[in-house]
XYZ file of C-alpha atoms in Angstrom:
365
model
C -42.101 111.635 -143.500
C -45.362 109.869 -142.153
C -44.703 106.435 -140.612
C -47.391 105.007 -143.000
C -45.682 106.542 -146.067
C -43.869 104.611 -148.740
C -41.169 106.589 -150.861
C -41.435 106.648 -154.564
C -38.447 107.799 -156.563
C -38.663 111.371 -157.959
C -38.002 112.011 -161.776
C -34.360 113.066 -162.510
C -33.679 116.821 -162.683
C -32.347 116.369 -166.178
C -35.748 115.286 -167.388
C -37.071 118.838 -166.715
C -36.962 121.801 -169.300
C -34.178 124.225 -168.496
C -35.390 127.324 -166.735
C -33.503 130.572 -166.488
C -32.098 130.702 -162.989
C -33.539 133.229 -160.407
C -30.176 134.191 -159.222
C -29.086 135.425 -162.685
C -31.950 137.917 -163.134
C -30.499 141.353 -163.299
C -32.346 144.214 -161.557
C -36.154 144.205 -160.843
C -35.202 144.011 -157.075
C -38.696 145.071 -156.038
C -40.439 142.283 -157.879
C -37.825 139.627 -156.703
C -38.142 140.682 -153.050
C -41.937 140.521 -153.098
C -41.826 136.990 -154.441
C -39.249 135.651 -152.060
C -41.257 137.088 -149.153
C -44.404 135.391 -150.242
C -42.674 132.102 -150.522
C -41.411 132.565 -146.985
C -44.862 133.474 -145.652
C -47.671 132.645 -148.209
C -50.091 134.299 -145.900
C -48.844 137.605 -147.089
C -51.482 137.191 -149.757
C -49.744 137.149 -153.124
C -48.251 139.692 -155.431
C -49.583 142.020 -158.062
C -46.842 142.862 -160.477
C -47.646 145.680 -162.919
C -45.106 146.967 -165.419
C -43.944 147.416 -169.115
C -44.054 144.750 -171.629
C -40.767 142.617 -171.957
C -39.447 143.352 -168.414
C -39.136 139.656 -167.361
C -42.288 139.198 -165.389
C -43.030 135.661 -166.538
C -39.312 134.591 -166.720
C -38.923 135.691 -163.019
C -41.921 133.823 -161.797
C -41.001 130.597 -163.599
C -37.488 131.010 -162.203
C -38.775 131.235 -158.757
C -40.862 128.117 -159.101
C -37.695 126.255 -160.455
C -35.571 127.688 -157.490
C -37.910 126.291 -154.781
C -37.027 122.950 -152.834
C -38.884 119.861 -153.748
C -41.792 118.889 -151.492
C -43.264 115.681 -150.310
C -46.688 114.800 -151.719
C -49.039 111.771 -151.676
C -48.280 110.366 -154.962
C -51.900 109.158 -156.002
C -53.611 112.258 -154.725
C -54.575 115.025 -157.221
C -54.335 117.853 -154.619
C -50.673 117.479 -153.768
C -51.555 116.623 -150.212
C -48.767 116.731 -147.512
C -48.299 113.221 -146.168
C -47.652 114.438 -142.543
C -49.505 117.774 -142.159
C -53.366 117.325 -141.664
C -53.874 121.055 -142.640
C -52.482 120.373 -146.075
C -54.341 117.061 -146.706
C -57.422 116.561 -148.841
C -60.432 114.843 -147.007
C -59.712 111.473 -148.743
C -56.162 111.482 -147.499
C -57.252 112.340 -143.967
C -59.635 109.431 -144.072
C -56.841 107.016 -145.263
C -54.570 108.325 -142.372
C -57.394 107.743 -139.902
C -57.729 104.171 -141.187
C -53.943 103.711 -140.860
C -53.574 103.133 -144.617
C -50.083 103.319 -146.135
C -49.573 106.416 -148.194
C -47.383 106.325 -151.293
C -45.227 109.345 -151.078
C -42.996 111.036 -153.787
C -40.871 114.157 -153.854
C -41.954 116.766 -156.563
C -40.862 120.157 -157.668
C -43.061 122.912 -156.519
C -45.572 123.510 -159.448
C -46.185 126.854 -161.206
C -49.692 126.678 -162.663
C -50.496 129.197 -165.531
C -54.068 130.329 -165.582
C -55.209 130.891 -169.225
C -56.945 134.207 -169.882
C -60.030 132.375 -171.195
C -60.370 129.927 -168.330
C -63.974 129.153 -167.119
C -64.978 128.868 -163.537
C -65.256 125.011 -163.946
C -61.686 124.830 -165.279
C -60.445 126.813 -162.405
C -62.326 125.324 -159.413
C -63.138 121.834 -160.832
C -66.503 120.099 -161.542
C -68.770 117.656 -159.891
C -70.265 114.858 -162.062
C -73.867 115.219 -160.726
C -75.066 112.195 -162.778
C -72.332 109.844 -161.216
C -72.921 111.290 -157.806
C -76.704 110.584 -157.906
C -76.443 107.221 -159.699
C -73.486 105.660 -157.839
C -73.724 107.625 -154.631
C -70.040 108.721 -154.822
C -68.792 112.387 -154.912
C -67.270 112.284 -158.462
C -65.062 115.423 -158.626
C -62.913 116.458 -161.643
C -60.170 118.758 -160.065
C -59.346 122.047 -161.489
C -56.375 124.469 -161.727
C -56.702 125.309 -157.959
C -56.123 121.680 -157.090
C -52.962 121.467 -159.155
C -51.766 124.716 -157.653
C -52.107 123.623 -154.036
C -48.754 124.082 -152.343
C -47.360 125.833 -155.448
C -47.558 129.070 -157.378
C -50.593 130.150 -159.344
C -49.674 132.613 -161.999
C -52.222 134.859 -163.782
C -50.863 136.947 -166.613
C -52.874 139.992 -167.709
C -54.916 139.581 -164.465
C -56.427 142.983 -165.004
C -58.174 141.452 -168.218
C -59.623 138.548 -166.214
C -63.226 138.464 -165.374
C -63.831 140.193 -161.904
C -65.791 137.107 -160.640
C -62.944 134.722 -161.364
C -60.474 137.144 -159.701
C -62.721 137.122 -156.694
C -62.698 133.296 -156.665
C -58.792 133.179 -156.803
C -58.520 135.684 -154.068
C -60.933 133.813 -151.844
C -59.217 130.596 -152.196
C -55.777 132.295 -151.703
C -57.000 133.948 -148.486
C -58.794 130.869 -146.952
C -56.571 128.050 -148.259
C -59.516 126.041 -149.407
C -61.533 125.673 -152.536
C -65.152 124.731 -152.179
C -67.275 123.633 -155.215
C -71.065 123.165 -154.774
C -73.428 121.755 -157.300
C -77.093 120.741 -156.857
C -76.704 120.303 -153.047
C -73.427 118.505 -153.285
C -70.372 120.155 -151.753
C -66.713 119.188 -152.092
C -63.655 120.962 -150.735
C -59.944 120.629 -150.916
C -56.912 122.537 -149.757
C -55.781 125.299 -152.124
C -52.762 126.914 -150.469
C -50.700 128.684 -153.062
C -48.841 131.838 -153.838
C -50.940 133.957 -155.978
C -49.053 136.074 -158.472
C -50.819 138.255 -160.945
C -49.217 140.471 -163.622
C -50.384 142.922 -166.229
C -49.583 146.144 -168.124
C -51.204 149.327 -166.655
C -51.907 150.577 -170.116
C -54.403 147.760 -170.511
C -56.390 148.756 -167.455
C -56.114 148.489 -163.676
C -58.037 146.136 -161.275
C -60.905 147.650 -159.303
C -59.609 148.962 -155.975
C -61.796 146.449 -154.057
C -59.873 143.529 -155.774
C -56.586 145.102 -155.899
C -56.738 145.731 -152.039
C -56.876 141.942 -151.559
C -53.433 141.197 -153.077
C -50.898 141.300 -150.279
C -48.305 143.186 -152.300
C -48.042 145.351 -155.443
C -44.746 145.537 -157.155
C -44.077 147.998 -160.036
C -41.403 147.291 -162.469
C -40.080 149.508 -165.138
C -37.804 149.116 -168.333
C -34.240 149.433 -167.208
C -32.806 152.730 -168.445
C -29.035 152.455 -167.664
C -27.361 151.128 -170.911
C -24.734 149.076 -168.927
C -27.476 147.179 -167.113
C -29.380 146.602 -170.391
C -26.295 145.203 -171.853
C -25.754 142.871 -168.881
C -29.367 141.603 -169.171
C -28.919 140.807 -172.910
C -25.605 139.156 -172.370
C -27.040 136.809 -169.628
C -29.963 135.795 -171.544
C -27.847 135.078 -174.705
C -25.353 133.032 -172.668
C -28.251 131.054 -171.366
C -29.945 130.448 -174.646
C -26.604 129.450 -176.270
C -25.798 126.682 -173.863
C -28.417 126.207 -170.961
C -26.650 123.282 -169.410
C -23.180 124.966 -168.955
C -25.005 128.215 -167.886
C -27.027 126.386 -165.064
C -23.938 124.456 -164.003
C -21.952 127.813 -163.477
C -24.857 129.208 -161.282
C -25.799 125.982 -159.414
C -24.031 127.056 -156.260
C -25.753 130.378 -156.069
C -29.114 128.695 -156.719
C -28.435 126.144 -154.028
C -27.443 128.849 -151.513
C -30.553 130.904 -152.131
C -32.769 127.775 -151.848
C -31.101 126.957 -148.479
C -31.619 130.475 -147.337
C -35.394 130.270 -148.182
C -35.661 126.987 -146.117
C -33.872 128.509 -143.169
C -36.120 131.583 -143.437
C -39.254 129.468 -143.445
C -37.980 127.608 -140.284
C -36.956 130.788 -138.559
C -40.125 132.780 -139.242
C -42.228 131.657 -136.279
C -39.390 132.878 -134.022
C -39.335 136.493 -135.433
C -40.651 139.180 -133.091
C -41.545 142.851 -133.572
C -41.517 145.519 -130.865
C -44.975 146.852 -129.915
C -43.978 150.353 -130.618
C -43.091 149.442 -134.253
C -46.459 147.800 -134.622
C -48.120 150.935 -133.424
C -46.165 152.952 -135.922
C -47.128 150.759 -138.734
C -50.751 151.192 -137.916
C -50.181 155.002 -137.616
C -48.798 155.079 -141.217
C -51.861 153.216 -142.444
C -54.154 155.534 -140.613
C -52.412 158.601 -141.903
C -52.620 157.251 -145.387
C -56.322 156.593 -144.933
C -55.974 152.979 -145.839
C -59.418 151.166 -145.670
C -59.600 148.076 -143.410
C -56.752 146.314 -141.556
C -55.305 144.301 -144.488
C -52.490 146.913 -144.931
C -51.565 146.630 -141.236
C -51.562 142.853 -141.312
C -49.553 142.494 -144.475
C -46.963 145.011 -143.410
C -46.332 143.215 -140.220
C -46.045 139.814 -141.867
C -43.682 141.070 -144.710
C -41.446 142.905 -142.183
C -41.198 139.619 -140.177
C -40.453 137.656 -143.484
C -37.711 140.040 -144.579
C -35.976 139.666 -141.163
C -36.165 135.853 -141.435
C -34.781 136.036 -144.994
C -31.745 137.834 -143.521
C -31.425 135.410 -140.597
C -32.688 137.642 -137.816
C -35.274 137.200 -135.152
C -36.073 140.883 -134.521
C -37.597 143.362 -136.930
C -35.923 146.651 -137.503
C -37.080 149.999 -138.792
C -35.220 149.423 -142.048
C -36.983 146.026 -142.454
C -40.415 147.980 -142.498
C -39.090 150.743 -144.703
C -38.146 148.155 -147.295
C -41.541 146.497 -147.448
C -44.012 149.214 -146.582
C -44.417 150.607 -150.113
C -44.909 147.108 -151.620
C -47.628 146.558 -148.932
C -49.485 149.727 -149.044
C -49.140 151.620 -152.393
C -52.153 149.877 -154.037
C -54.347 150.525 -151.039
C -54.458 154.226 -151.458
C -56.774 154.259 -154.535
C -60.369 155.142 -153.881
C -61.468 155.908 -157.395
C -60.916 153.293 -160.181
C -59.719 156.083 -162.562
C -56.916 156.991 -160.150
C -53.416 155.795 -160.921
C -51.449 153.770 -158.252
C -48.961 155.871 -156.179
C -45.406 155.117 -157.200
C -44.368 154.785 -153.584
C -43.444 158.450 -152.884
C -46.505 159.237 -150.715
C -46.063 156.029 -148.683
C -42.396 156.635 -148.087
C -43.090 160.263 -147.185
C -45.581 159.330 -144.498
C -43.441 156.470 -143.329
C -40.421 158.759 -142.919
C -42.526 161.270 -140.932
C -43.956 158.631 -138.499
C -40.777 156.753 -137.979
C -38.563 159.969 -137.821
C -36.186 159.075 -140.583
C -34.889 160.843 -143.719
C -36.448 160.278 -147.193
C -34.137 158.081 -149.341
C -32.652 159.382 -152.518
C -34.437 158.330 -155.591
C -32.854 155.730 -157.865
C -33.138 156.393 -161.603
C -32.055 152.913 -162.827
């Protein structure tokens, strides 16, 4: 905590609405892995989750937000500014720190912000009160959803139905970590570092390849086919709905263990290394798949390091790359908007060829 900060008590956990625990979600391992890796390294660039209706997309994302540890924020700042990291402070908080002002600090759960489908650009980015700015000479800014999402999760359901321009704005902010609003020659910016999660049903249309490419990962989820697993999912949900308090108490230790694992992975990440030969092979896979640009190379490198950190290791292995390469590259193969996204077979085939390993057997769960 900053030496100029004053702690403010946090609201009690019991005051929050009960959320289905992340560790109790059955199946959908691809989606869960992609989300955890983005939490460990938000610079991976977010996740696009496409799949059938009723497969737990929203439930999983809310569970992730609830799982994450509390963060310290400046209590009277609308941007969830970090009281000790200048890179995560709004300009006004930086000015206060420079003037040695005392910052009121509180601990808060990581926020998950839902972006409504009909949201306007002003609602997303925020608005500047031009009249007040001109008459009073102050930058009167009304923060939007990007301000609330700073240091949290921004969830866009049915992202494939969102206006392309708004998707562009979200992706720009997610990539740069800043949101800039300009009106009539007045410019205001604030930190907007969040994990961007989009979801949708492919039957309702795909994103344009140019926009899809800018999501770090693409997870595909399918309705579980095995009857025993379906029964397990129904039983877990029924037990939670019947008595959320008891259900959460029974799984509290697993939740705490995973939370601690994420904290340790975030701290370990800067120490994770990858051999030069492995980096060359990743780029060879991207080249052979004819992936445009270098985003695929960068994201695969980041994701491989994140999964090593998640498992408490400081060196990336070939198996780490195998487990993330499909998530990072499958959506970058589309050149034509009418093409469907590769299920992962093509990516795995090229990966196995380049790395000299056998193709894994298909899992028909």
